[in-house]
Amino acid sequence: MIAAPLWSYIIKRFLLLIPTLLGASVIIFFMIHMLPGDPAQILAGPEATLQDIQNMRIRLGLDKPLPVQYFMFMERLLTWNLGNSLVSGFPITSLIVPRFINTLKLATLSIAISLAIGIVLGIAAALKRNTFIDRVVMIFALLGVSMPVFLLAVLLIVIFSIKLQLFPATVIGSSPSLRHLVLPSLTLGLIGAAPIARMTRSSMIEVLSQEYIKTSEAFGFSRKKIIFVHALRNALIPVVTVAGLNFGYLLAGAVITETVFAYPGLGRLIVDSIFARDYPVVQFGLMMIVALFAIVNTAVDVLYALINPRVRLE
Amino acid sequence: MLKIEDLKVHYRGDLGLVKAIEGVSLSLEKGSSLALVGESGSGKTTLGHAVIGLLPHNAVVAGGDILFKGKSILSMKREELRRLRGDRITMIFQEPSAALNPVFKVSSFLRDVLRKGRGSSMSEKEIREEIISLLRKVRIPSPEDVMEKYPHELSGGMKQRVLIAAAIANNPDLIIADEPTSALDVSVQAQILRLLDELRNKMNLSLIFITHNLGVAAQVSDKVAVIYAGKIMEIAPTPTLFESPKHPYTIMLLKSIPSIRKEIKKEGLAAIPGSLPDLVSPPPGCRFHPRCPMAMEICSKEEPAMVEVERDHFVSCHLYTEARGDRS
Ligand SMILES: Nc1ncnc2c1ncn2[C@@H]1O[C@H](COP(=O)(O)OP(=O)(O)O)[C@@H](O)[C@H]1O
Ligand code: SF4
Ligand SMILES: [Mg+2]
C-alpha cells in the first residue's frame, strides 16, 4: 500500500532524472572534447597527410561546430543508433550492452554482499558493544575503508584461486559464469561492507537507546522482535543512504576490479577505449554508467521515503 | 495485589553507588490508585521500572522484594516476566512523542500489542475491530483515520491516548503511569487525567500514578505516597493527606502548589529551597534534614521510623516518633 502523495513523489523523482541526465550528457560530451589529442590524427595513422587527417575529420563530423556535434551525439543516443567503434568497426551497441550487463551483474552481487555482511556485522557489533566481537568488526571496517581495491583483489586471488584453487581468477571469453563473479564481487562487496557495518552499528546503538525501544520492552515483546523489527526498521534508514553512496564508489572500483580479474565489464571497456582514443565508445559507455548511477540514486531516494515515514514529500 | 517490601535499588555509577531507592514499602489493592509524588530525582521512575522489571543494567536490587499477586517479580525468570509485561502490568511514559516508534503506524503498534497478549488466534478483521474499539475507549475521534497514521502525524495528547490504548489493550491488572501528562499542554493534561481516572474505574484497574505535582495527584488517586531521596516520607488516603498533612516535606509541597483549583503548573515544586541530597553519600539520619525548617538534633543522627499517626496515615519524621521529647 503506497499512499497517493508517495506516488506523486516517486513520479516526480523519476521525472527529475531527465534534466539530470541531460546535464550529464553535456558534461560528458564537452569533457571528451577537451581531452588532449586529435582522434582524427590518431585514427588516420602516423603516415597520414594533412589531407588524410582533414578527410578523417569530415568523416567523423569533427569539422562541424561543437553544438552541432552535441546534437548529433544526442540524436544518436536517443534513437539508440550509436554507430560503430572507430577502432574495431563493430557496432557500439553490440560492444556496450553485453559489457553493461556484466557490470550490472557484478555491481548487484557486490551490493548484495556488502549489505548482507555489513548489516549482519553491524548488528552484531551493536549488540555486543565494547566486547571482542565489536572490536573485531570495527577493525574489519577500518581495514575495509583503507584497503585499496587492487590489493584486496590480489589477496583474494592468491588465497582462493592460487592456494585453494576454489574460484577462477580471470575470465576467459565474454560471458562470465557465476563462478567467475565470485572473486570480483567479493572484492567489491567486502570493501563496500565496511562503511555499511559502521553505519549499521552506530545507528543501531543509537536506536536501541531510544525511548520507543523502552516502550517495546515495557510491552514485553521478545528480544528478537525488538531488535529485528522495532529497532532495525529505524536503524536501516541511514544505512540506505550509505548504500546508495557506496554504489558510486563501487562503479569506480569496478574499473579496477574488472581490470585485475580481466572481467569483461563496461568499466574496462571504457578504459581500454580511452587508451585507443575510441571516443564514441567512451562517450556512450560513460553515459550508460552515469544513467545507471542516477537511476540507482533515485531508487535509493524513493526507498528512503518508503521506509522513513517522516520524510517530507514536497 | 501489589506489595513492595523494604525495596532497595542502587545504581552503579562512576562516583559510587547511587542509592536511588532505600527501603521503600508500599501496597496497592485491585482497582485502587496510588500517586507517587516527589521532586525530580527522588526515585519515582526507578521504582516504576523495578515493578515492571525494566531496571537498567547498572541497577542493583540491594534488598527487599516486589510481590505481584503473591509472586515475587524480582525472582521471576526473564520469559515469565516478559509475558507479564504488556499483559498484566503495563506502563505509560512521560514523553509520548519519544515513546512511539516513528516508523510504525498506530494500527501496527496496537496490532503487535494485541497479538502479543492474545496470541495469533485473532483474525485480521477481529484485530481491526478491536483496534477501533480501543481507540474509541480512549476517546480518539475518527479512529478509522487515526489508526492509519504515523506518530509524527498526531498531536502529543493523541499520542498519549494511543499509548494508553496500548496499555489497556489486554485488560491489565496494573498500569504504571510515569508522569504521563508532564510533557503535555495544560488543557490536554486535564483531559488525559480524566480519561485515566475513568478507565481505571470502568476497567477496575490498579494504577500507580507517578508525578512531581501534588495537584495532579489529587485528581487521580485514592492514596498518595510522598517520596524524597529514595524514601517514603508520608503515605495517606488522598483526602487525609490534603486535609491534615503531617510531614514537613509534604506541607512544603502543598504550599508550593500555586492554587489547587487553578491551572496545574509544570514546575509546581520549584518553590522549595535547597535541592535533593547527593544519593551516593546521602545525609545521615532523616534524609530531609538539610532542608527541613523543623529539623532537630536527633534528625541528623537517627533515621525516623514509619509511624501510623492515624488509621492508614503513615509518617516518617521524628516530630511524630518517641524521640520528639528530645527536641531542642
Ligand atoms: N541508569 C541510571 N544510572 C545511574 N543513576 C541513575 C540512573 N537512573 C536514575 N539514576 C539516578 O537515580 C536517582 C533517581 O532517579 P529517578 O528514578 O529517575 O527519579 P525520578 O523519576 O523521581 O525523577 C537520581 O539521582 C538519578 O540520577
Ligand atoms: S525527621 Fe526531622 S528533619 Fe526529617 S522531616 Fe522530620 S523534623 Fe524534618
Ligand atoms: Mg522520572
XYZ file of C-alpha atoms and ligand atoms in Angstrom:
678
model
C 0.000 0.000 0.000
C 1.570 3.240 -1.148
C -0.233 6.451 -0.323
C -1.105 8.949 -3.031
C 1.453 11.628 -2.021
C 4.105 8.941 -2.118
C 3.197 8.032 -5.687
C 3.448 11.627 -6.836
C 6.799 11.862 -5.024
C 8.056 8.777 -6.832
C 6.928 10.101 -10.206
C 8.487 13.491 -9.508
C 11.779 11.903 -8.515
C 11.925 9.903 -11.716
C 10.977 12.925 -13.853
C 13.901 14.752 -12.269
C 16.143 12.182 -13.915
C 15.568 13.883 -17.275
C 17.341 17.179 -16.500
C 19.995 15.287 -14.514
C 20.836 13.049 -17.432
C 20.721 15.954 -19.891
C 23.226 17.818 -17.755
C 25.390 14.731 -17.552
C 25.335 14.327 -21.321
C 26.562 17.911 -21.791
C 29.375 17.430 -19.298
C 30.453 14.114 -20.782
C 30.355 15.454 -24.315
C 32.472 18.533 -23.644
C 34.826 16.691 -21.330
C 35.652 14.232 -24.075
C 36.246 17.094 -26.487
C 38.630 18.795 -24.147
C 40.819 15.724 -23.861
C 44.234 16.299 -25.433
C 44.961 14.539 -28.703
C 43.161 14.669 -32.015
C 41.275 11.454 -32.697
C 41.328 12.136 -36.445
C 45.103 12.381 -36.453
C 45.475 9.215 -34.392
C 42.998 7.254 -36.463
C 44.482 8.403 -39.731
C 47.772 6.869 -38.640
C 51.348 8.168 -38.431
C 51.859 8.228 -42.211
C 48.778 10.341 -42.921
C 48.971 13.587 -44.823
C 47.196 16.711 -43.684
C 44.570 15.997 -46.320
C 44.012 12.479 -44.932
C 43.518 13.918 -41.476
C 41.092 16.538 -42.804
C 39.113 13.827 -44.611
C 39.000 11.791 -41.430
C 37.695 14.864 -39.581
C 34.894 15.280 -42.067
C 34.080 11.559 -41.854
C 33.820 11.786 -38.069
C 31.845 15.016 -38.196
C 34.595 16.777 -36.236
C 34.637 19.710 -38.650
C 31.191 20.869 -37.529
C 30.724 23.414 -34.701
C 30.603 21.836 -31.201
C 26.885 22.469 -30.529
C 26.003 20.751 -33.785
C 28.219 17.851 -32.835
C 26.480 17.692 -29.455
C 23.074 17.445 -31.113
C 24.363 14.726 -33.419
C 25.584 12.869 -30.343
C 22.220 13.254 -28.605
C 20.340 12.195 -31.715
C 22.338 9.000 -31.940
C 21.841 8.379 -28.245
C 18.086 8.950 -28.250
C 17.475 6.904 -31.383
C 19.797 4.252 -29.953
C 21.713 4.382 -33.197
C 25.170 4.572 -31.703
C 27.243 3.893 -34.807
C 30.437 1.899 -34.988
C 33.615 1.762 -32.994
C 36.383 3.829 -34.557
C 38.913 1.149 -33.753
C 37.262 -2.206 -34.326
C 34.442 -1.093 -36.550
C 31.902 -3.151 -34.619
C 28.525 -1.590 -33.796
C 28.903 0.193 -30.491
C 25.614 -1.275 -29.210
C 26.953 -4.782 -29.523
C 30.092 -3.706 -27.651
C 28.442 -1.831 -24.832
C 25.285 -3.774 -23.998
C 26.820 -7.134 -23.008
C 29.555 -5.314 -21.079
C 26.944 -3.211 -19.334
C 25.025 -6.311 -18.325
C 28.222 -7.867 -16.961
C 28.956 -4.772 -14.888
C 25.372 -4.709 -13.678
C 25.728 -8.318 -12.518
C 28.952 -7.509 -10.739
C 27.513 -4.381 -9.116
C 24.297 -6.069 -7.981
C 26.089 -9.022 -6.476
C 28.646 -6.748 -4.796
C 25.956 -4.551 -3.256
C 24.080 -7.622 -2.063
C 27.232 -8.998 -0.462
C 28.135 -5.691 1.158
C 24.609 -5.227 2.529
C 24.405 -8.764 3.884
C 27.841 -8.711 5.506
C 27.665 -5.074 6.593
C 24.254 -5.284 8.220
C 24.910 -8.569 9.996
C 28.278 -7.403 11.322
C 26.880 -4.005 12.252
C 24.043 -5.524 14.266
C 26.387 -7.987 15.953
C 28.798 -5.204 16.894
C 25.990 -3.015 18.213
C 24.528 -5.797 20.342
C 27.950 -6.831 21.651
C 29.201 -3.308 22.059
C 32.674 -2.953 23.607
C 33.300 -6.666 23.506
C 35.761 -8.714 21.497
C 33.221 -9.161 18.679
C 32.667 -5.423 18.424
C 36.402 -4.777 18.235
C 36.917 -7.394 15.525
C 34.115 -5.873 13.445
C 35.492 -2.377 13.869
C 38.971 -3.499 12.809
C 37.440 -5.205 9.780
C 35.610 -1.991 8.944
C 38.770 0.066 9.295
C 40.647 -2.330 7.029
C 37.810 -2.261 4.523
C 37.798 1.512 4.363
C 41.555 1.863 3.956
C 42.254 -1.200 1.801
C 42.941 -0.394 -1.876
C 40.686 -2.365 -4.209
C 43.517 -3.877 -6.221
C 45.310 -5.090 -3.097
C 42.258 -6.957 -1.834
C 41.691 -8.331 -5.339
C 45.219 -9.695 -5.495
C 44.903 -11.056 -1.946
C 41.729 -12.915 -2.825
C 43.288 -14.288 -5.992
C 46.270 -15.593 -4.041
C 44.102 -17.241 -1.383
C 41.087 -18.553 -3.267
C 42.463 -19.024 -6.719
C 46.105 -19.940 -6.393
C 46.270 -21.580 -2.958
C 42.823 -23.106 -2.512
C 42.001 -23.273 -6.216
C 38.322 -22.718 -5.458
C 37.468 -20.000 -7.928
C 38.985 -18.857 -11.215
C 40.992 -15.643 -11.090
C 40.296 -14.466 -14.607
C 37.518 -14.669 -17.098
C 38.099 -16.271 -20.458
C 35.607 -15.206 -23.088
C 32.931 -12.562 -22.884
C 30.204 -14.153 -20.773
C 31.376 -14.846 -17.225
C 29.603 -17.521 -15.183
C 28.638 -17.222 -11.549
C 31.932 -18.850 -10.552
C 33.770 -16.073 -12.335
C 31.735 -13.498 -10.481
C 32.649 -14.756 -7.012
C 36.069 -13.173 -6.519
C 35.426 -9.793 -8.188
C 32.122 -9.319 -6.371
C 33.664 -10.487 -3.105
C 36.388 -7.873 -3.565
C 33.915 -5.055 -4.059
C 31.400 -6.496 -1.596
C 33.895 -6.744 1.254
C 35.135 -3.219 0.714
C 31.578 -1.928 0.465
C 30.591 -3.819 3.623
C 32.904 -1.699 5.777
C 31.016 1.612 5.730
C 27.702 -0.241 5.920
C 28.831 -2.142 9.015
C 29.962 1.072 10.662
C 26.747 2.887 9.872
C 24.566 -0.038 10.947
C 26.468 -0.316 14.209
C 26.252 3.340 15.180
C 22.690 3.713 14.016
C 21.610 0.554 15.822
C 23.299 1.693 19.035
C 21.512 4.996 18.805
C 18.134 3.456 18.060
C 18.452 0.968 20.918
C 18.825 3.842 23.366
C 15.606 5.498 22.201
C 12.523 5.717 24.378
C 10.393 3.761 21.928
C 12.600 0.739 22.422
C 11.893 1.008 26.136
C 8.204 1.068 25.225
C 8.693 -2.169 23.284
C 10.370 -3.683 26.319
C 7.650 -2.435 28.643
C 5.103 -4.162 26.444
C 7.017 -7.395 26.741
C 7.911 -8.007 23.117
C 10.520 -10.656 22.502
C 14.101 -9.540 22.136
C 14.110 -10.908 18.606
C 11.098 -8.828 17.645
C 12.506 -5.702 19.284
C 15.895 -5.967 17.585
C 14.968 -7.233 14.147
C 11.665 -5.421 13.677
C 11.234 -2.465 16.002
C 14.866 -1.325 16.086
C 16.185 -2.478 12.719
C 13.473 -0.721 10.723
C 14.721 2.558 12.202
C 18.402 1.692 12.139
C 18.361 0.888 8.428
C 17.170 4.340 7.395
C 20.646 5.933 7.312
C 22.132 2.665 6.025
C 20.101 3.017 2.831
C 21.749 6.366 2.168
C 25.212 4.946 2.747
C 24.468 2.024 0.444
C 23.409 4.467 -2.274
C 26.642 6.458 -1.930
C 28.541 3.193 -1.918
C 27.166 2.406 -5.306
C 29.126 5.286 -6.807
C 32.396 4.079 -5.259
C 31.510 0.631 -6.376
C 31.250 1.667 -10.012
C 34.610 3.396 -9.717
C 36.073 0.348 -8.002
C 34.597 -1.835 -10.691
C 37.046 -0.431 -13.242
C 39.994 -1.628 -11.158
C 38.361 -4.920 -10.250
C 37.445 -5.628 -13.846
C 40.993 -4.942 -14.884
C 42.579 -7.142 -12.205
C 40.226 -10.052 -12.884
C 40.147 -9.484 -16.651
C 36.403 -9.239 -16.186
C 34.570 -8.164 -19.360
C 32.685 -5.241 -17.854
C 31.857 -1.773 -19.061
C 34.474 -0.107 -16.871
C 37.277 -1.959 -18.550
C 35.816 -1.307 -21.984
C 35.804 2.434 -21.274
C 39.390 2.420 -20.017
C 40.566 0.400 -22.992
C 38.692 2.726 -25.331
C 40.233 5.805 -23.741
C 43.705 4.434 -24.428
C 42.679 3.600 -28.001
C 41.124 7.083 -28.427
C 37.870 5.361 -29.384
C 35.844 8.395 -28.298
C 32.325 7.351 -29.341
C 32.637 4.186 -27.267
C 33.920 6.230 -24.295
C 31.082 8.724 -24.622
C 28.274 6.228 -24.820
C 29.854 3.957 -22.226
C 30.120 6.822 -19.756
C 26.533 7.822 -20.500
C 25.374 4.320 -19.589
C 27.330 4.353 -16.337
C 26.033 7.781 -15.386
C 22.467 6.755 -16.216
C 22.815 3.661 -14.047
C 24.210 5.716 -11.189
C 21.442 8.309 -11.465
C 18.700 5.687 -11.604
C 20.095 3.842 -8.601
C 20.312 7.077 -6.631
C 16.735 7.941 -7.466
C 15.671 4.458 -6.427
C 17.551 4.921 -3.150
C 15.750 8.216 -2.505
C 12.424 6.547 -3.147
C 13.339 3.623 -0.900
C 14.360 6.107 1.786
C 10.944 7.746 1.616
C 9.277 4.353 1.724
C 10.981 3.233 4.913
C 11.043 6.601 6.633
C 7.514 7.963 7.028
C 8.878 11.224 8.431
C 10.356 12.283 5.090
C 8.618 15.427 3.878
C 7.286 14.671 0.419
C 7.190 18.116 -1.067
C -2.353 -7.266 44.639
C 0.976 -5.433 44.563
C 3.214 -5.420 47.576
C 6.602 -3.759 47.747
C 8.596 -4.735 50.810
C 11.606 -2.778 52.004
C 12.900 -2.397 48.456
C 16.416 -1.094 47.886
C 17.623 -0.229 44.389
C 21.101 1.166 43.755
C 22.823 2.256 40.574
C 26.469 1.562 39.922
C 27.967 4.878 38.898
C 31.364 6.494 38.360
C 31.211 8.231 41.717
C 29.980 5.179 43.612
C 26.638 3.568 44.356
C 23.677 5.864 43.792
C 21.199 4.830 46.460
C 18.100 5.663 44.432
C 15.588 3.590 46.421
C 16.410 2.949 50.043
C 13.872 0.806 51.859
C 10.510 1.524 50.268
C 7.390 -0.402 51.321
C 4.051 0.103 49.611
C 0.945 -1.870 48.863
C -1.813 -1.480 46.322
C -5.183 -3.225 46.112
C -7.012 -4.257 42.959
C -8.822 -1.298 41.407
C -7.226 1.353 43.543
C -4.851 4.109 42.627
C -1.672 5.252 44.286
C 0.012 8.527 43.443
C 3.763 8.546 43.922
C 4.797 12.156 44.414
C 8.232 13.685 44.728
C 10.756 16.003 43.169
C 12.630 15.035 40.067
C 15.428 12.637 41.027
C 13.668 11.269 44.084
C 13.470 7.742 42.645
C 9.933 7.570 41.243
C 10.868 6.249 37.823
C 13.313 3.792 39.366
C 10.505 2.394 41.497
C 8.212 2.125 38.471
C 10.867 0.349 36.447
C 11.544 -2.037 39.305
C 7.870 -3.029 39.441
C 7.729 -3.779 35.721
C 11.144 -5.462 35.756
C 12.772 -2.910 33.462
C 15.663 -1.651 35.567
C 18.711 -0.633 33.515
C 21.795 -2.839 33.508
C 23.699 -0.804 36.049
C 20.904 -1.108 38.615
C 21.294 -3.469 41.548
C 18.433 -4.616 43.726
C 20.169 -4.438 47.079
C 17.313 -5.807 49.141
C 13.596 -6.285 49.621
C 11.037 -7.768 47.301
C 8.162 -6.914 44.975
C 5.172 -9.255 45.065
C 2.604 -9.186 42.288
C -0.418 -11.357 43.090
C 1.758 -13.080 45.670
C 4.606 -13.865 43.278
C 7.999 -12.248 43.505
C 8.691 -10.181 40.397
C 12.342 -9.937 41.324
C 12.890 -13.682 41.241
C 10.870 -14.342 38.097
C 12.561 -15.802 35.034
C 13.021 -13.400 32.136
C 10.446 -15.154 29.966
C 7.844 -15.192 32.717
C 8.394 -11.514 33.360
C 8.186 -10.776 29.658
C 4.771 -12.425 29.471
C 3.595 -10.345 32.407
C 4.653 -7.108 30.753
C 2.234 -5.617 28.278
C -0.303 -8.093 29.533
C -0.849 -7.961 33.320
C 1.335 -4.918 34.008
C 1.773 -2.082 31.535
C 3.461 1.283 31.581
C 2.728 4.730 30.178
C 5.627 7.100 29.706
C 6.337 10.758 30.181
C 7.174 11.699 26.587
C 4.527 10.319 24.248
C 6.445 11.730 21.273
C 9.528 9.724 22.106
C 7.679 6.638 23.297
C 6.053 5.719 19.983
C 8.154 4.050 17.313
C 8.222 6.574 14.427
C 8.205 4.062 11.559
C 5.101 2.137 12.572
C 1.520 3.181 12.092
C -0.785 3.325 15.093
C -2.504 0.211 13.780
C 0.666 -1.855 13.551
C 1.723 -0.891 17.074
C -1.658 -1.831 18.523
C -1.790 -4.997 16.403
C 1.566 -6.077 17.830
C 0.357 -5.423 21.367
C -2.892 -7.336 20.825
C -1.168 -10.268 19.155
C 1.362 -10.442 21.936
C -1.339 -10.577 24.589
C -3.908 -12.739 22.880
C -1.875 -14.975 20.640
C -2.369 -15.446 16.928
C -5.924 -16.747 17.221
C -7.476 -13.384 16.339
C -8.227 -12.780 12.673
C -7.082 -9.600 10.919
C -10.681 -8.421 10.900
C -11.156 -9.000 14.627
C -7.916 -7.183 15.324
C -9.015 -4.224 13.253
C -12.309 -4.051 15.106
C -10.533 -4.367 18.423
C -8.137 -1.556 17.499
C -11.039 0.712 16.576
C -12.859 -0.085 19.776
C -9.699 0.579 21.813
C -9.226 3.938 20.152
C -12.853 4.743 20.937
C -12.272 3.812 24.570
C -9.509 6.399 24.820
C -11.804 8.929 23.114
C -9.920 9.311 19.871
C -12.203 10.827 17.252
C -12.463 9.050 13.869
C -10.394 6.026 14.887
C -10.517 4.579 11.349
C -8.378 7.508 10.160
C -6.130 7.752 13.174
C -5.164 4.091 13.078
C -3.644 4.600 9.622
C -1.469 7.466 10.802
C 2.167 7.560 11.838
C 3.065 9.013 15.247
C 4.504 12.223 13.805
C 1.123 12.975 12.272
C -0.539 13.076 15.705
C -0.532 15.690 18.476
C 1.112 14.955 21.835
C -2.231 14.358 23.505
C -3.287 11.971 20.728
C -0.053 10.055 21.024
C -0.545 9.677 24.756
C -4.061 8.375 24.095
C -2.634 5.814 21.687
C -0.176 4.706 24.374
C -2.992 4.478 26.886
C -4.958 2.393 24.390
C -1.988 0.052 24.146
C -1.682 -0.052 27.916
C -5.296 -1.166 28.381
C -5.424 -3.383 25.275
C -5.007 -6.678 27.084
C -7.047 -5.812 30.192
C -4.098 -5.480 32.553
C -4.290 -5.603 36.337
C -1.845 -2.788 36.899
C -0.833 0.308 34.958
C 2.191 2.366 35.898
C 1.878 5.880 34.529
C 5.182 7.761 34.782
C 4.390 11.478 34.616
C 2.035 10.861 31.697
C 0.903 14.469 31.485
C 4.068 16.423 32.277
C 5.006 16.894 28.631
C 1.525 17.960 27.532
C -0.285 21.275 27.309
C -2.227 22.255 30.390
C -5.623 21.857 28.730
C -4.699 18.417 27.406
C -3.327 17.368 30.803
C -6.736 17.633 32.398
C -8.350 15.544 29.645
C -5.786 12.800 29.945
C -6.130 12.748 33.729
C -9.894 12.428 33.442
C -9.513 9.670 30.872
C -7.153 7.681 33.078
C -9.444 8.021 36.058
C -12.468 6.993 34.021
C -10.722 3.938 32.540
C -9.479 2.872 35.936
C -12.983 2.896 37.357
C -14.561 1.236 34.342
C -11.956 -1.479 33.948
C -11.223 -1.956 37.652
C -7.516 -1.316 37.076
C -4.902 -0.614 39.670
C -2.878 2.469 38.904
C 0.445 3.757 40.105
C 0.495 7.371 39.076
C 3.904 8.981 39.198
C 4.031 12.763 39.326
C 6.004 15.632 40.796
C 2.814 17.587 41.223
C 0.553 17.100 44.232
C -2.210 18.959 42.438
C -2.225 16.311 39.734
C -2.025 13.532 42.302
C -5.199 14.832 43.946
C -7.196 14.220 40.786
C -6.366 10.595 40.133
C -5.508 8.842 43.361
C -7.080 7.125 46.353
C -3.812 7.181 48.189
C -0.704 9.359 47.993
C 2.850 8.339 48.818
C 5.319 11.195 49.143
C 8.838 10.100 48.268
C 12.021 12.025 48.969
C 15.554 10.920 48.054
C 14.541 7.286 47.712
C 12.496 7.061 50.894
C 8.797 7.300 51.577
C 8.102 10.294 53.823
C 4.362 10.021 54.195
C 1.517 7.841 52.939
C -2.146 8.638 53.444
C -5.522 8.387 51.763
C -5.667 11.314 49.347
C -8.265 13.419 51.201
C -6.450 12.920 54.508
C -3.128 13.969 53.044
C -4.585 17.201 51.767
C -6.572 17.947 54.931
C -4.011 17.050 57.537
C -0.543 16.648 56.103
C 1.970 15.723 58.772
C 5.438 15.568 57.257
C 7.262 18.907 56.902
C 8.171 17.989 53.321
C 4.542 17.249 52.434
C 3.485 20.529 53.977
C 6.055 22.401 51.906
C 4.943 20.555 48.783
C 1.354 21.548 49.431
C 2.315 25.177 49.907
C 4.170 25.156 46.640
C 1.087 24.230 44.612
C 0.082 27.562 43.064
C -3.575 27.082 43.925
C -5.218 23.757 43.658
C -8.220 24.969 41.744
C -6.141 26.916 39.271
C -4.067 25.626 36.407
C -1.649 22.837 37.076
C 1.744 24.459 36.837
C 4.561 22.378 35.414
C 7.139 23.481 37.944
C 4.938 23.123 40.986
C 7.788 22.167 43.262
C 10.289 24.838 42.377
C 9.381 26.836 45.441
C 11.129 24.585 47.980
C 14.566 25.985 48.790
C 17.609 23.741 48.506
C 17.989 20.668 46.394
C 17.979 16.895 46.636
C 20.944 15.467 48.530
C 23.734 13.520 46.873
C 22.454 9.962 46.722
C 25.934 8.445 46.661
C 26.523 9.549 50.238
C 23.106 10.651 51.492
C 22.857 12.663 54.715
C 22.687 10.524 57.852
C 19.520 10.363 59.911
C 16.494 11.846 58.180
C 17.381 12.403 54.524
C 15.372 15.612 54.509
C 17.098 17.270 57.463
C 19.393 19.632 55.488
C 16.294 21.296 54.010
C 13.872 20.867 56.883
C 12.810 24.021 58.763
C 11.717 21.827 61.719
C 14.956 19.848 61.942
C 16.071 18.837 65.444
C 19.326 17.471 66.757
C 18.229 13.878 66.501
C 17.232 14.326 62.873
C 20.815 14.201 61.628
C 21.655 11.228 63.840
C 18.812 8.775 63.747
C 16.581 7.695 60.973
C 12.938 8.260 61.863
C 10.764 5.134 61.824
C 7.470 4.936 59.930
C 4.659 5.757 62.407
C 0.926 5.317 61.895
C -0.374 8.642 63.188
C -3.984 7.796 62.431
C -5.714 4.988 60.545
C -3.899 4.361 57.217
C -1.855 7.506 57.644
C 1.892 6.838 57.954
C 4.641 9.380 58.529
C 8.400 9.042 58.784
C 9.504 12.016 60.858
C 10.928 12.497 64.340
C 8.204 15.018 65.124
C 5.915 12.011 65.450
C 8.237 9.419 66.988
C 9.022 8.771 70.655
C 12.105 10.902 70.192
C 10.063 14.084 69.882
C 10.811 14.883 73.521
C 14.445 15.455 72.600
C 13.509 18.481 70.572
C 15.930 21.254 71.244
N 20.555 4.468 34.873
C 20.960 5.186 35.925
N 22.237 5.143 36.317
C 22.665 5.871 37.380
N 21.881 6.644 38.121
C 20.583 6.723 37.775
C 20.060 6.007 36.669
N 18.728 6.288 36.562
C 18.448 7.140 37.566
N 19.551 7.394 38.303
C 19.632 8.248 39.495
O 18.742 7.718 40.431
C 18.038 8.757 41.100
C 16.550 8.562 40.924
O 16.211 8.772 39.573
P 14.740 8.575 39.018
O 14.224 7.288 39.495
O 14.783 8.782 37.567
O 13.972 9.760 39.734
P 12.616 10.477 39.319
O 11.873 9.600 38.377
O 11.903 10.675 40.616
O 12.990 11.776 38.719
C 18.569 10.050 40.535
O 19.580 10.529 41.391
C 19.158 9.642 39.219
O 20.224 10.490 38.897
S 12.747 13.967 60.874
Fe 13.472 15.919 61.400
S 14.457 16.640 59.576
Fe 13.243 14.925 58.994
S 11.379 15.810 58.373
Fe 11.075 15.312 60.477
S 11.680 17.115 61.520
Fe 12.401 17.368 59.472
Mg 11.181 10.174 36.410
